[in-house]
Amino acid sequence: MAIRVIQWATGAMGRTALRRIIDHPDLELVGVYVYSPDKAGRDAGDLAKRPATGVICTSDIAEILALDADMVIHTPRITLPYDAMNADVARLLASGKNVISTAGFHYPPAHGADYTAPLLAACAAGSASLAGLGVNPGFVVERLTLAATGLCHDISRISVSETVDASAMASAEFVFGLMGFGADPTVNDITRGPLAALYTALFSEVLHLAAQGLDDAVMSIAAAHEITTAPRDILLPAGTIPAGTVAATRWRWTATLTSGIAFTLSILWTADPTLHPEQGLGHWNVQIEGRPNIHLTLAIDEGDVAAPPARALTDATIAVAIAAIPTVIAAPPGFFAFPAPPPFRKRLEAR
């Protein structure tokens, strides 16, 4: 019997998920939620460049809640404030639908009991599970980096840095809103405003989940964000970044763990990768300092050089989510996270 799936949102990430659901032999698309009134009432196949499916998109959450479905693939754009999506997700869970999100929920306990209580109550009411999955957050640190720590006898520092090339992104709302490009640093210091709070909320979950995987805990998290201004006007599909305004953001946090390990997570989003020759090749660089030292470089790209740079990362993110569907469905109600691979252990006895 096919797994009955709802696709929530149909932006770039959502349309990729929609195609994978429609094309998958073990999945049955039963509903699509859209935010845009222009998409409501259209056949899902039309949005996914597929033949007609008979599934009509809706912007009415009540229609989605009434559907009989095993799973919701939740791919909205991350929003300000970070918890703006929680109420909708709680309604989905309480209606008996498991949820895999690419927009958060990687480790909700990082935000405390007041944050988790409504979500856990919804999981219990619907006997459903909630998982935040993707590439970063969701894979690079929690599964790849933790696995690599298993090669070490001792660790003093772990550093994970990501580079995202935004030069081909077409969404002005994303580039100039959620990425902060084009902001005048003399007027608006985005490293101390709502965007910084949003990304701290999201990526602090990665640090807390990684610490848990190491049988450790986060004592403190310190931020050291940076911006790079445009040396000239930079023309993107999304619009023009004027000279002197923000052309790249480096969001960076260092967590100090109870074991003494320093864990740094750095995310560079840039309108022009040539502004950052120090980054080297690859989307991600992982450095584990200890005995021995470990160095990893991960690149995700397309064989088709004409493809947008972001397409490969979108494909990988949705691949992680789709592959997890049966595991999340089978999990007990509550928050789901993949168990850490055998990582570094400071102590061997259980704590």
PDB file of C-alpha atoms in Angstrom, residues 124-350:
ATOM      1  CA  ALA A 124       0.397  12.996  21.636  1.00  0.00           C
ATOM      2  CA  ALA A 125      -3.084  14.017  20.480  1.00  0.00           C
ATOM      3  CA  GLY A 126      -2.478  12.801  16.944  1.00  0.00           C
ATOM      4  CA  SER A 127      -0.106   9.931  17.761  1.00  0.00           C
ATOM      5  CA  ALA A 128       2.299  11.577  15.328  1.00  0.00           C
ATOM      6  CA  SER A 129       5.993  12.379  14.997  1.00  0.00           C
ATOM      7  CA  LEU A 130       7.736  15.625  14.053  1.00  0.00           C
ATOM      8  CA  ALA A 131      11.146  15.629  12.361  1.00  0.00           C
ATOM      9  CA  GLY A 132      13.339  18.442  11.084  1.00  0.00           C
ATOM     10  CA  LEU A 133      15.524  17.060   8.291  1.00  0.00           C
ATOM     11  CA  GLY A 134      17.668  18.343   5.460  1.00  0.00           C
ATOM     12  CA  VAL A 135      21.318  18.820   4.553  1.00  0.00           C
ATOM     13  CA  ASN A 136      22.256  21.632   6.964  1.00  0.00           C
ATOM     14  CA  PRO A 137      20.607  21.480   9.404  1.00  0.00           C
ATOM     15  CA  GLY A 138      19.935  17.759   9.387  1.00  0.00           C
ATOM     16  CA  PHE A 139      22.871  15.879   7.857  1.00  0.00           C
ATOM     17  CA  VAL A 140      26.290  17.544   7.617  1.00  0.00           C
ATOM     18  CA  VAL A 141      26.787  18.059  11.348  1.00  0.00           C
ATOM     19  CA  GLU A 142      24.390  15.563  12.895  1.00  0.00           C
ATOM     20  CA  ARG A 143      25.295  12.556  10.774  1.00  0.00           C
ATOM     21  CA  LEU A 144      28.474  13.191   8.757  1.00  0.00           C
ATOM     22  CA  THR A 145      30.571  15.188  11.237  1.00  0.00           C
ATOM     23  CA  LEU A 146      29.554  13.098  14.233  1.00  0.00           C
ATOM     24  CA  ALA A 147      30.493   9.931  12.345  1.00  0.00           C
ATOM     25  CA  ALA A 148      33.946  11.390  11.628  1.00  0.00           C
ATOM     26  CA  THR A 149      34.551  12.114  15.321  1.00  0.00           C
ATOM     27  CA  GLY A 150      34.517   8.353  15.873  1.00  0.00           C
ATOM     28  CA  LEU A 151      38.027   8.282  14.384  1.00  0.00           C
ATOM     29  CA  CYS A 152      39.436  10.311  17.278  1.00  0.00           C
ATOM     30  CA  HIS A 153      40.898   9.428  20.678  1.00  0.00           C
ATOM     31  CA  ASP A 154      40.621  13.044  21.820  1.00  0.00           C
ATOM     32  CA  ILE A 155      39.038  16.240  20.483  1.00  0.00           C
ATOM     33  CA  SER A 156      39.643  19.886  21.362  1.00  0.00           C
ATOM     34  CA  ARG A 157      37.725  21.668  18.595  1.00  0.00           C
ATOM     35  CA  ILE A 158      35.226  20.937  15.832  1.00  0.00           C
ATOM     36  CA  SER A 159      34.625  23.482  13.058  1.00  0.00           C
ATOM     37  CA  VAL A 160      32.023  23.168  10.319  1.00  0.00           C
ATOM     38  CA  SER A 161      31.809  25.892   7.669  1.00  0.00           C
ATOM     39  CA  GLU A 162      29.287  26.158   4.851  1.00  0.00           C
ATOM     40  CA  THR A 163      29.365  28.308   1.714  1.00  0.00           C
ATOM     41  CA  VAL A 164      26.206  29.006  -0.288  1.00  0.00           C
ATOM     42  CA  ASP A 165      26.465  30.754  -3.655  1.00  0.00           C
ATOM     43  CA  ALA A 166      23.406  32.985  -3.969  1.00  0.00           C
ATOM     44  CA  SER A 167      24.420  34.594  -7.257  1.00  0.00           C
ATOM     45  CA  ALA A 168      21.759  32.744  -9.281  1.00  0.00           C
ATOM     46  CA  MET A 169      18.880  33.017  -6.804  1.00  0.00           C
ATOM     47  CA  ALA A 170      15.847  34.689  -8.341  1.00  0.00           C
ATOM     48  CA  SER A 171      13.657  35.363  -5.295  1.00  0.00           C
ATOM     49  CA  ALA A 172      13.998  38.998  -4.233  1.00  0.00           C
ATOM     50  CA  GLU A 173      12.092  38.243  -1.022  1.00  0.00           C
ATOM     51  CA  PHE A 174      14.641  35.605  -0.069  1.00  0.00           C
ATOM     52  CA  VAL A 175      17.813  37.395  -1.212  1.00  0.00           C
ATOM     53  CA  PHE A 176      16.993  40.858   0.115  1.00  0.00           C
ATOM     54  CA  GLY A 177      14.808  39.713   3.006  1.00  0.00           C
ATOM     55  CA  LEU A 178      15.936  36.474   4.603  1.00  0.00           C
ATOM     56  CA  MET A 179      19.544  36.735   3.417  1.00  0.00           C
ATOM     57  CA  GLY A 180      19.843  40.406   4.307  1.00  0.00           C
ATOM     58  CA  PHE A 181      21.599  41.396   1.088  1.00  0.00           C
ATOM     59  CA  GLY A 182      21.366  45.036   0.078  1.00  0.00           C
ATOM     60  CA  ALA A 183      21.103  46.264   3.678  1.00  0.00           C
ATOM     61  CA  ASP A 184      23.007  49.458   4.451  1.00  0.00           C
ATOM     62  CA  PRO A 185      25.286  48.589   7.420  1.00  0.00           C
ATOM     63  CA  THR A 186      25.466  52.253   8.456  1.00  0.00           C
ATOM     64  CA  VAL A 187      21.715  52.188   9.032  1.00  0.00           C
ATOM     65  CA  ASN A 188      20.886  48.570   9.857  1.00  0.00           C
ATOM     66  CA  ASP A 189      23.291  46.171  11.558  1.00  0.00           C
ATOM     67  CA  ILE A 190      21.664  42.885  10.548  1.00  0.00           C
ATOM     68  CA  THR A 191      24.150  40.907  12.660  1.00  0.00           C
ATOM     69  CA  ARG A 192      22.344  42.174  15.779  1.00  0.00           C
ATOM     70  CA  GLY A 193      18.738  42.327  14.605  1.00  0.00           C
ATOM     71  CA  PRO A 194      15.830  39.969  13.910  1.00  0.00           C
ATOM     72  CA  LEU A 195      17.731  38.009  11.244  1.00  0.00           C
ATOM     73  CA  ALA A 196      20.491  37.182  13.698  1.00  0.00           C
ATOM     74  CA  ALA A 197      17.880  36.016  16.218  1.00  0.00           C
ATOM     75  CA  LEU A 198      16.168  33.879  13.564  1.00  0.00           C
ATOM     76  CA  TYR A 199      19.323  32.056  12.519  1.00  0.00           C
ATOM     77  CA  THR A 200      20.535  31.691  16.078  1.00  0.00           C
ATOM     78  CA  ALA A 201      17.265  29.929  16.911  1.00  0.00           C
ATOM     79  CA  LEU A 202      17.595  27.621  13.899  1.00  0.00           C
ATOM     80  CA  PHE A 203      21.281  26.724  14.120  1.00  0.00           C
ATOM     81  CA  SER A 204      21.437  26.507  17.910  1.00  0.00           C
ATOM     82  CA  GLU A 205      19.354  23.352  17.441  1.00  0.00           C
ATOM     83  CA  VAL A 206      22.217  21.861  15.411  1.00  0.00           C
ATOM     84  CA  LEU A 207      24.720  22.557  18.174  1.00  0.00           C
ATOM     85  CA  HIS A 208      22.502  21.116  20.898  1.00  0.00           C
ATOM     86  CA  LEU A 209      21.705  18.006  18.861  1.00  0.00           C
ATOM     87  CA  ALA A 210      25.392  17.493  18.033  1.00  0.00           C
ATOM     88  CA  ALA A 211      26.289  17.800  21.714  1.00  0.00           C
ATOM     89  CA  GLN A 212      23.657  15.222  22.595  1.00  0.00           C
ATOM     90  CA  GLY A 213      25.094  12.891  19.946  1.00  0.00           C
ATOM     91  CA  LEU A 214      28.517  13.236  21.601  1.00  0.00           C
ATOM     92  CA  ASP A 215      26.977  12.391  24.992  1.00  0.00           C
ATOM     93  CA  ASP A 216      27.795  15.965  25.932  1.00  0.00           C
ATOM     94  CA  ALA A 217      25.900  19.192  26.538  1.00  0.00           C
ATOM     95  CA  VAL A 218      26.092  22.858  25.522  1.00  0.00           C
ATOM     96  CA  MET A 219      27.281  25.165  28.304  1.00  0.00           C
ATOM     97  CA  SER A 220      27.197  28.396  26.280  1.00  0.00           C
ATOM     98  CA  ILE A 221      26.930  29.690  22.712  1.00  0.00           C
ATOM     99  CA  ALA A 222      28.792  32.804  21.525  1.00  0.00           C
ATOM    100  CA  ALA A 223      28.055  34.546  18.227  1.00  0.00           C
ATOM    101  CA  ALA A 224      30.614  36.227  15.948  1.00  0.00           C
ATOM    102  CA  HIS A 225      28.744  37.271  12.814  1.00  0.00           C
ATOM    103  CA  GLU A 226      30.291  39.241   9.933  1.00  0.00           C
ATOM    104  CA  ILE A 227      29.154  40.968   6.775  1.00  0.00           C
ATOM    105  CA  THR A 228      30.941  41.689   3.508  1.00  0.00           C
ATOM    106  CA  THR A 229      29.900  44.771   1.584  1.00  0.00           C
ATOM    107  CA  ALA A 230      29.715  44.933  -2.184  1.00  0.00           C
ATOM    108  CA  PRO A 231      32.832  46.545  -3.740  1.00  0.00           C
ATOM    109  CA  ARG A 232      30.663  47.473  -6.741  1.00  0.00           C
ATOM    110  CA  ASP A 233      27.060  47.131  -7.812  1.00  0.00           C
ATOM    111  CA  ILE A 234      26.301  43.388  -8.094  1.00  0.00           C
ATOM    112  CA  LEU A 235      23.523  42.396 -10.484  1.00  0.00           C
ATOM    113  CA  LEU A 236      21.621  39.247  -9.525  1.00  0.00           C
ATOM    114  CA  PRO A 237      18.476  37.694 -11.017  1.00  0.00           C
ATOM    115  CA  ALA A 238      16.731  38.865  -7.827  1.00  0.00           C
ATOM    116  CA  GLY A 239      17.862  42.464  -8.286  1.00  0.00           C
ATOM    117  CA  THR A 240      20.868  44.744  -7.806  1.00  0.00           C
ATOM    118  CA  ILE A 241      22.964  44.900  -4.644  1.00  0.00           C
ATOM    119  CA  PRO A 242      24.295  48.472  -4.508  1.00  0.00           C
ATOM    120  CA  ALA A 243      27.972  49.092  -3.792  1.00  0.00           C
ATOM    121  CA  GLY A 244      28.613  49.518  -0.083  1.00  0.00           C
ATOM    122  CA  THR A 245      25.668  47.407   1.021  1.00  0.00           C
ATOM    123  CA  VAL A 246      25.643  43.823   2.301  1.00  0.00           C
ATOM    124  CA  ALA A 247      26.745  41.308  -0.337  1.00  0.00           C
ATOM    125  CA  ALA A 248      27.512  38.408   2.015  1.00  0.00           C
ATOM    126  CA  THR A 249      26.653  37.321   5.528  1.00  0.00           C
ATOM    127  CA  ARG A 250      28.711  34.980   7.659  1.00  0.00           C
ATOM    128  CA  TRP A 251      26.611  33.660  10.532  1.00  0.00           C
ATOM    129  CA  ARG A 252      28.919  32.031  13.059  1.00  0.00           C
ATOM    130  CA  TRP A 253      28.396  30.491  16.488  1.00  0.00           C
ATOM    131  CA  THR A 254      30.776  28.698  18.851  1.00  0.00           C
ATOM    132  CA  ALA A 255      29.328  26.376  21.460  1.00  0.00           C
ATOM    133  CA  THR A 256      31.396  25.439  24.477  1.00  0.00           C
ATOM    134  CA  LEU A 257      30.530  21.893  25.577  1.00  0.00           C
ATOM    135  CA  THR A 258      30.791  20.547  29.113  1.00  0.00           C
ATOM    136  CA  SER A 259      33.687  18.321  27.988  1.00  0.00           C
ATOM    137  CA  GLY A 260      35.666  21.401  26.950  1.00  0.00           C
ATOM    138  CA  ILE A 261      35.217  20.854  23.217  1.00  0.00           C
ATOM    139  CA  ALA A 262      34.671  24.078  21.241  1.00  0.00           C
ATOM    140  CA  PHE A 263      32.199  23.507  18.382  1.00  0.00           C
ATOM    141  CA  THR A 264      32.029  26.255  15.740  1.00  0.00           C
ATOM    142  CA  LEU A 265      29.338  26.365  13.063  1.00  0.00           C
ATOM    143  CA  SER A 266      29.782  28.954  10.305  1.00  0.00           C
ATOM    144  CA  ILE A 267      27.344  29.677   7.457  1.00  0.00           C
ATOM    145  CA  LEU A 268      28.488  31.963   4.623  1.00  0.00           C
ATOM    146  CA  TRP A 269      25.876  33.200   2.143  1.00  0.00           C
ATOM    147  CA  THR A 270      27.362  35.255  -0.649  1.00  0.00           C
ATOM    148  CA  ALA A 271      26.297  37.053  -3.799  1.00  0.00           C
ATOM    149  CA  ASP A 272      29.793  36.578  -5.245  1.00  0.00           C
ATOM    150  CA  PRO A 273      32.034  33.666  -4.137  1.00  0.00           C
ATOM    151  CA  THR A 274      35.126  35.441  -5.506  1.00  0.00           C
ATOM    152  CA  LEU A 275      34.832  37.823  -2.553  1.00  0.00           C
ATOM    153  CA  HIS A 276      35.872  34.931  -0.293  1.00  0.00           C
ATOM    154  CA  PRO A 277      38.960  33.167  -1.706  1.00  0.00           C
ATOM    155  CA  GLU A 278      39.768  31.840   1.767  1.00  0.00           C
ATOM    156  CA  GLN A 279      36.741  29.541   1.662  1.00  0.00           C
ATOM    157  CA  GLY A 280      38.274  27.080  -0.794  1.00  0.00           C
ATOM    158  CA  LEU A 281      36.282  24.462  -2.666  1.00  0.00           C
ATOM    159  CA  GLY A 282      33.178  22.639  -1.572  1.00  0.00           C
ATOM    160  CA  HIS A 283      29.942  23.577   0.089  1.00  0.00           C
ATOM    161  CA  TRP A 284      31.209  22.383   3.463  1.00  0.00           C
ATOM    162  CA  ASN A 285      34.552  22.087   5.192  1.00  0.00           C
ATOM    163  CA  VAL A 286      34.823  20.116   8.425  1.00  0.00           C
ATOM    164  CA  GLN A 287      37.883  20.372  10.704  1.00  0.00           C
ATOM    165  CA  ILE A 288      38.189  18.171  13.774  1.00  0.00           C
ATOM    166  CA  GLU A 289      41.221  19.034  15.920  1.00  0.00           C
ATOM    167  CA  GLY A 290      42.401  16.299  18.228  1.00  0.00           C
ATOM    168  CA  ARG A 291      44.212  13.021  17.988  1.00  0.00           C
ATOM    169  CA  PRO A 292      44.218  12.535  15.064  1.00  0.00           C
ATOM    170  CA  ASN A 293      43.080  15.624  13.166  1.00  0.00           C
ATOM    171  CA  ILE A 294      40.286  15.019  10.636  1.00  0.00           C
ATOM    172  CA  HIS A 295      39.578  17.139   7.558  1.00  0.00           C
ATOM    173  CA  LEU A 296      36.505  16.669   5.363  1.00  0.00           C
ATOM    174  CA  THR A 297      35.311  18.570   2.292  1.00  0.00           C
ATOM    175  CA  LEU A 298      31.832  17.978   0.916  1.00  0.00           C
ATOM    176  CA  ALA A 299      30.640  19.316  -2.439  1.00  0.00           C
ATOM    177  CA  ILE A 300      27.122  18.838  -3.812  1.00  0.00           C
ATOM    178  CA  ASP A 301      26.796  19.845  -7.436  1.00  0.00           C
ATOM    179  CA  GLU A 302      25.089  19.135 -10.747  1.00  0.00           C
ATOM    180  CA  GLY A 303      26.583  17.345 -13.716  1.00  0.00           C
ATOM    181  CA  ASP A 304      24.723  19.902 -15.816  1.00  0.00           C
ATOM    182  CA  VAL A 305      26.836  23.060 -15.624  1.00  0.00           C
ATOM    183  CA  ALA A 306      23.892  25.100 -16.908  1.00  0.00           C
ATOM    184  CA  ALA A 307      21.773  24.156 -13.889  1.00  0.00           C
ATOM    185  CA  PRO A 308      21.266  26.763 -11.146  1.00  0.00           C
ATOM    186  CA  PRO A 309      23.822  26.295  -8.329  1.00  0.00           C
ATOM    187  CA  ALA A 310      21.063  25.864  -5.759  1.00  0.00           C
ATOM    188  CA  ARG A 311      19.342  22.986  -7.573  1.00  0.00           C
ATOM    189  CA  ALA A 312      21.732  20.274  -6.401  1.00  0.00           C
ATOM    190  CA  LEU A 313      21.387  21.338  -2.771  1.00  0.00           C
ATOM    191  CA  THR A 314      17.602  21.419  -3.122  1.00  0.00           C
ATOM    192  CA  ASP A 315      17.654  17.914  -4.600  1.00  0.00           C
ATOM    193  CA  ALA A 316      19.822  16.658  -1.736  1.00  0.00           C
ATOM    194  CA  THR A 317      17.622  18.251   0.924  1.00  0.00           C
ATOM    195  CA  ILE A 318      14.483  16.638  -0.457  1.00  0.00           C
ATOM    196  CA  ALA A 319      16.276  13.292  -0.893  1.00  0.00           C
ATOM    197  CA  VAL A 320      17.027  13.254   2.845  1.00  0.00           C
ATOM    198  CA  ALA A 321      13.398  14.050   3.665  1.00  0.00           C
ATOM    199  CA  ILE A 322      11.865  11.502   1.284  1.00  0.00           C
ATOM    200  CA  ALA A 323      14.193   8.701   2.416  1.00  0.00           C
ATOM    201  CA  ALA A 324      13.198   9.294   6.047  1.00  0.00           C
ATOM    202  CA  ILE A 325       9.431   8.958   5.523  1.00  0.00           C
ATOM    203  CA  PRO A 326       8.986   5.309   6.575  1.00  0.00           C
ATOM    204  CA  THR A 327      11.325   5.690   9.572  1.00  0.00           C
ATOM    205  CA  VAL A 328       9.494   8.765  10.865  1.00  0.00           C
ATOM    206  CA  ILE A 329       6.103   7.100  10.389  1.00  0.00           C
ATOM    207  CA  ALA A 330       7.284   4.062  12.375  1.00  0.00           C
ATOM    208  CA  ALA A 331       8.726   6.181  15.206  1.00  0.00           C
ATOM    209  CA  PRO A 332       6.835   6.665  18.484  1.00  0.00           C
ATOM    210  CA  PRO A 333       4.886   9.932  18.856  1.00  0.00           C
ATOM    211  CA  GLY A 334       7.034  12.955  19.631  1.00  0.00           C
ATOM    212  CA  PHE A 335      10.182  14.562  18.287  1.00  0.00           C
ATOM    213  CA  PHE A 336      12.211  12.436  15.873  1.00  0.00           C
ATOM    214  CA  ALA A 337      15.937  12.602  15.178  1.00  0.00           C
ATOM    215  CA  PHE A 338      18.172   9.974  13.658  1.00  0.00           C
ATOM    216  CA  PRO A 339      20.438   8.385  16.277  1.00  0.00           C
ATOM    217  CA  ALA A 340      24.008   9.631  16.099  1.00  0.00           C
ATOM    218  CA  PRO A 341      26.471   7.289  14.379  1.00  0.00           C
ATOM    219  CA  PRO A 342      29.149   5.888  16.736  1.00  0.00           C
ATOM    220  CA  PRO A 343      30.920   9.176  17.581  1.00  0.00           C
ATOM    221  CA  PHE A 344      33.744  10.294  19.832  1.00  0.00           C
ATOM    222  CA  ARG A 345      33.152   9.513  23.503  1.00  0.00           C
ATOM    223  CA  LYS A 346      34.993  11.295  26.298  1.00  0.00           C
ATOM    224  CA  ARG A 347      33.748   8.678  28.755  1.00  0.00           C
ATOM    225  CA  LEU A 348      32.702   5.099  28.034  1.00  0.00           C
ATOM    226  CA  GLU A 349      30.211   4.447  30.817  1.00  0.00           C
ATOM    227  CA  ALA A 350      26.585   5.441  30.269  1.00  0.00           C
TER     228      ALA A 350
END
